[in-house]
Coordinates of C-alpha atoms in Angstrom, one line a residue:
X1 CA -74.3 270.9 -70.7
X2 CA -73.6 267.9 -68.8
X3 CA -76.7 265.8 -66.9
X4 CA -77.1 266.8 -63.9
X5 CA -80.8 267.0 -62.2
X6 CA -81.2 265.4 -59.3
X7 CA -84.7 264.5 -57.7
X8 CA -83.8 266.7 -54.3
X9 CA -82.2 270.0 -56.8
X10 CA -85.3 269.1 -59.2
X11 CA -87.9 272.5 -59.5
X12 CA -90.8 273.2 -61.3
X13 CA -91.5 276.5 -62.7
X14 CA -91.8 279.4 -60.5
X15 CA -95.3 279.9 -59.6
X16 CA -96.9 276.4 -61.0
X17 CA -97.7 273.5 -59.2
X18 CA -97.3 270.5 -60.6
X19 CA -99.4 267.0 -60.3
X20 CA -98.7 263.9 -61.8
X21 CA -101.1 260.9 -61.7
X22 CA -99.4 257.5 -62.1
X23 CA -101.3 254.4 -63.8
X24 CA -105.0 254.1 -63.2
X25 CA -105.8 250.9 -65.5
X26 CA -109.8 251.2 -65.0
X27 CA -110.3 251.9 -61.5
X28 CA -112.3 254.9 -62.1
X29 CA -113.1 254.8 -58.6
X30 CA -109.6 255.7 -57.3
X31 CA -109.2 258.6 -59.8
X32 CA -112.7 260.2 -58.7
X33 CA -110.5 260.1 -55.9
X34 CA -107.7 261.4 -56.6
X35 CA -109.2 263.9 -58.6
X36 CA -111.3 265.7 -55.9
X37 CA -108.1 265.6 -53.8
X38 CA -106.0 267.4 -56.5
X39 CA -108.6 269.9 -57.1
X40 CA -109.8 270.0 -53.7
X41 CA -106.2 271.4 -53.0
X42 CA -106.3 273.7 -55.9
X43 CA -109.2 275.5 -55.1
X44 CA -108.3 275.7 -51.6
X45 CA -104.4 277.1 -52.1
X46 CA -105.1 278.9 -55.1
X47 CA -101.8 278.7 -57.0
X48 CA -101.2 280.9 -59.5
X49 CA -100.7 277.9 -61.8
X50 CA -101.0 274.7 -62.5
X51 CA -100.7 271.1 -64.3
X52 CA -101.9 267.7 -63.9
X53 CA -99.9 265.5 -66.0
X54 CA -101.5 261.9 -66.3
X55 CA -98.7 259.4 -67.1
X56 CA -100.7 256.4 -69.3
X57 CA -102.5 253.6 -69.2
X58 CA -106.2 254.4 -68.4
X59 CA -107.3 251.1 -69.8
X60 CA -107.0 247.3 -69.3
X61 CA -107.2 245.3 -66.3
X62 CA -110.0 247.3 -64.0
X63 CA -113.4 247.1 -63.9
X64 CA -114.2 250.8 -65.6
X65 CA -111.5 252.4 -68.4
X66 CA -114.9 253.8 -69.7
X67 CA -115.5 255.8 -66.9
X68 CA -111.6 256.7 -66.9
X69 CA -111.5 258.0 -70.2
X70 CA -114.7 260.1 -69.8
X71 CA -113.5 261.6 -66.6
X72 CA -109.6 262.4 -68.2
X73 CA -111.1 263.7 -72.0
X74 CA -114.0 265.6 -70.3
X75 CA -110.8 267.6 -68.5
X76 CA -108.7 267.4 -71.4
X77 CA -111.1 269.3 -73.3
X78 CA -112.2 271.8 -71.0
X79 CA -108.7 272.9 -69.8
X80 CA -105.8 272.4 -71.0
X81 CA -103.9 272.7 -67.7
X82 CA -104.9 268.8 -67.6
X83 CA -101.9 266.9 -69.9
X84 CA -102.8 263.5 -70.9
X85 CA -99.9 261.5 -72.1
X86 CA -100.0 258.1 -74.0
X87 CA -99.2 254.4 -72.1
X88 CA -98.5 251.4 -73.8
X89 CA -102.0 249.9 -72.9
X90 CA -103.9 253.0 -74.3
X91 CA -101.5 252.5 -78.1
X92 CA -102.6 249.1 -78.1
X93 CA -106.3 249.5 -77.8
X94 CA -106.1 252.3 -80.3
X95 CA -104.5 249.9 -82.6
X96 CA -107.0 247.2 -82.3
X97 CA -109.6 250.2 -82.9
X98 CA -108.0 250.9 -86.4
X99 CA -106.7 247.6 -87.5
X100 CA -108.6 244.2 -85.6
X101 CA -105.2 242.2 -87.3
X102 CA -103.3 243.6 -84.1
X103 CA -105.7 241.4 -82.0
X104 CA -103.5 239.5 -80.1
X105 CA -101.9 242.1 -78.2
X106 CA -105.1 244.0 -77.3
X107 CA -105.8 239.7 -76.2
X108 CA -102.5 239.8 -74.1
X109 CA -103.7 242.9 -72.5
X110 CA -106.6 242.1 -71.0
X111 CA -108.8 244.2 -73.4
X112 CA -111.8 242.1 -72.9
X113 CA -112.0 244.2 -69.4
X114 CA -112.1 247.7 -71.2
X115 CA -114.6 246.3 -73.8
X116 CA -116.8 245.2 -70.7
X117 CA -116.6 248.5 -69.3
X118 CA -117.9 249.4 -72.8
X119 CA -121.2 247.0 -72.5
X120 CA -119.2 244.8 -75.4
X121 CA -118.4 241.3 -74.9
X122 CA -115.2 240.2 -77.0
X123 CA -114.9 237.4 -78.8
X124 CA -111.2 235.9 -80.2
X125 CA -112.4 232.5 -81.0
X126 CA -111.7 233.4 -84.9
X127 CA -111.4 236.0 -87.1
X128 CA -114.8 236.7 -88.1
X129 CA -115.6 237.0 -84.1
X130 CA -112.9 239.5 -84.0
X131 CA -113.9 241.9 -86.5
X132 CA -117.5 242.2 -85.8
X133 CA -116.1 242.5 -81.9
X134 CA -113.7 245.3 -82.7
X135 CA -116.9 246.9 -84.9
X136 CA -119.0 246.6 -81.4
X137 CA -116.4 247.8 -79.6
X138 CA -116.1 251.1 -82.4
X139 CA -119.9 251.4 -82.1
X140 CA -120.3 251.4 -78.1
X141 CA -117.1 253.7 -77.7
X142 CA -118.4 257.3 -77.8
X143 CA -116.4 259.8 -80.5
X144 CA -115.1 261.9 -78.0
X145 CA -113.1 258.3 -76.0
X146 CA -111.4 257.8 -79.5
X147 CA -110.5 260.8 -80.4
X148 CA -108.8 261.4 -77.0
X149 CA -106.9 258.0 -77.8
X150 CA -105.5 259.2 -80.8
X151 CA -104.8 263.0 -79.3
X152 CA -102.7 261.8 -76.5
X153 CA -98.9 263.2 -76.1
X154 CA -96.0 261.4 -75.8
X155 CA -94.5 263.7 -73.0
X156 CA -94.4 266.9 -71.4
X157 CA -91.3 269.3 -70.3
X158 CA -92.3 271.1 -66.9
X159 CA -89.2 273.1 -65.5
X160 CA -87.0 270.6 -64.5
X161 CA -89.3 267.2 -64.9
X162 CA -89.8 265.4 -68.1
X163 CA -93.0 263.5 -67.6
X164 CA -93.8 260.3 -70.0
X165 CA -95.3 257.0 -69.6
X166 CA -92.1 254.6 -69.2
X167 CA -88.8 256.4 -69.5
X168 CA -86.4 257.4 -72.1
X169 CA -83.8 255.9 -73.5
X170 CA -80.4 256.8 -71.9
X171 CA -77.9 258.9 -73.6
X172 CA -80.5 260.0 -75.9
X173 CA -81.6 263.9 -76.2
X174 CA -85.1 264.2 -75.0
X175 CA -86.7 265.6 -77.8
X176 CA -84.7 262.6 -80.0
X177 CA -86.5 259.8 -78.0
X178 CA -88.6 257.1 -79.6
X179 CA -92.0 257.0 -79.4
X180 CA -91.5 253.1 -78.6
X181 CA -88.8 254.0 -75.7
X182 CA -91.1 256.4 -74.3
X183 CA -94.1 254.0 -73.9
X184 CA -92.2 250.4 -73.6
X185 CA -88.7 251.1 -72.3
X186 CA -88.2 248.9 -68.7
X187 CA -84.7 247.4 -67.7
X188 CA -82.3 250.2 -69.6
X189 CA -83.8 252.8 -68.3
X190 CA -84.8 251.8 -64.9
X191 CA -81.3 250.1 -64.4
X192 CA -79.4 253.3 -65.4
X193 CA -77.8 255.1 -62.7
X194 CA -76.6 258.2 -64.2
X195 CA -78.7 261.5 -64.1
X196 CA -80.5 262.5 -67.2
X197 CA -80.8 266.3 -68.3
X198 CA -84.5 266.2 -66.4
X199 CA -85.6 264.0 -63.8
X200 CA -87.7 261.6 -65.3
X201 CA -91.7 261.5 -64.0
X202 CA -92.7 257.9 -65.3
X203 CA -95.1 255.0 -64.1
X204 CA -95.4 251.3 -66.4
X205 CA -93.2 249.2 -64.2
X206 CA -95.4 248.3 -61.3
X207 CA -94.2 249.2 -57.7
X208 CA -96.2 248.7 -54.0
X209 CA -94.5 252.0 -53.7
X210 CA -93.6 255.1 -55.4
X211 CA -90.1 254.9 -56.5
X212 CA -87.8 257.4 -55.7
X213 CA -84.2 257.3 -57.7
X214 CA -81.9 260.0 -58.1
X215 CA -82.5 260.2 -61.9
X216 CA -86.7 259.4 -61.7
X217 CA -89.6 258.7 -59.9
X218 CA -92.0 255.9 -60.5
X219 CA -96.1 256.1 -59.7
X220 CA -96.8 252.9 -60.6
X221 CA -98.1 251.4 -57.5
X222 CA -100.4 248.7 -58.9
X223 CA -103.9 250.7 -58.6
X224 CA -105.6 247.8 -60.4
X225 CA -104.7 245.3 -58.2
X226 CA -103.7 247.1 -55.0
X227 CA -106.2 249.7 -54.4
X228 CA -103.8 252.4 -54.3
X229 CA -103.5 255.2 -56.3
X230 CA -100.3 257.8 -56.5
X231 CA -99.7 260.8 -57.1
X232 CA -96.3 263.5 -57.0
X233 CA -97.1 267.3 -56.3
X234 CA -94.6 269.5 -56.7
X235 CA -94.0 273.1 -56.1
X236 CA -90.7 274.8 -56.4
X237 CA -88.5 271.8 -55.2
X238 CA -91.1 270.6 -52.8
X239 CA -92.2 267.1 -53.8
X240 CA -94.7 265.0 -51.5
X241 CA -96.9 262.1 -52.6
X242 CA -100.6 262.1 -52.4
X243 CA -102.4 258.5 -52.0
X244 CA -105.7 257.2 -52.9
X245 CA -106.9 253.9 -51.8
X246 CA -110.5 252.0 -52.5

């Protein structure tokens, strides 16, 4: 069957509402939010079911990816309506967790911000201070934060959406993309202008405002930096945006 999902055409399942929460990068703040919104609107309209899909990177660059993590894993865990899907930033603090070698990239990252949030004060100055930073780090991060690191998923298939962190790969089946593509992939997939066999529900490549394509949506809107917050609801082939700012 040829491509051929188009955002307006786009559904979700009959009967489910559909939320997806674009990248929060430690402002906590905004997602206590944006959460009380969502389920605000949940309790209130009672659907007869629902998602929240949470596209990636929880961590770096904001003052409190602690208090993100607790507030996504405590969901998570309780129900599994709430989908938590890996970023890029979120692989690469994992990584430093298991293996200090991949400092440099956790460095580039700004992982010293989601250590702080952590009471832990990193140290690259050599690889001595590394290690026993990245042990710190281990120590001060409660069980529960790693091991919904290492649980995330690499994307979710909601009627006619495909929701991951940065895109897919084009030309590729969806359940054939890389790992890699689906948490790094910028300029092929965001230049592509051909339809895809879902439309694509994405955030990583920062926008002041959601981006609306034919083939995808964006809900990277900078929350770290900007003080705003997205969100896409979506029921039957209704799609509006929900905003938080702080």
């Amino acid at each position: 069957m040829e491509p051929d999902v188009r955002y307006e055409d786009a559904a979700a399942p009959e009967g489910m509402r559909l939320y997806a929460i674009g990248d929060i990068h430690g402002r906590a703040d905004l997602l206590a939010k944006m959460l009380a919104l969502i389920e605000g609107e949940i309790v209130r309209d009672r659907p007869a079911d629902w998602r929240v899909v949470y596209l990636g990177d929880y961590v770096d660059r904001g003052p409190d990816s602690a208090g993100v993590i607790e507030m996504i894993a405590r969901r998570v865990t309780s129900n599994p309506r709430h989908v938590a899907l890996l970023g890029n930033h979120d692989k690469v603090l994992a990584e430093f967790l298991a293996d200090a070698e991949t400092w440099w990239r956790f460095a580039d990252f700004e992982g010293e911000t989601t250590a702080r949030s952590y009471g832990v004060r990193i140290d690259f100055s050599s690889d001595a201070a590394i290690r026993q930073s990245r042990e710190a780090l281990l120590t001060a991060m409660p069980p529960a934060h790693i091991a919904f690191l290492t649980g995330l998923k690499l994307s979710a298939i909601f009627g006619d959406f495909f929701f991951c962190h940065a895109g897919i790969r084009p030309g590729v089946a969806l359940d054939a993309q890389d790992p890699q593509d689906l948490i790094w992939i910028r300029r092929e997939f965001s230049d592509y202008p051909g339809l895809h066999p879902k439309l694509i529900v994405h955030g990583h490549t920062p926008h002041h405002e959601p981006e609306i394509r034919a083939n995808r949506v964006n809900l990277d809107t900078y929350a770290f930096a900007s003080g705003r917050l997205t969100a896409l609801a979506i029921e039957g082939r209704d799609k509006r945006f929900l905003e938080v700012t702080g």
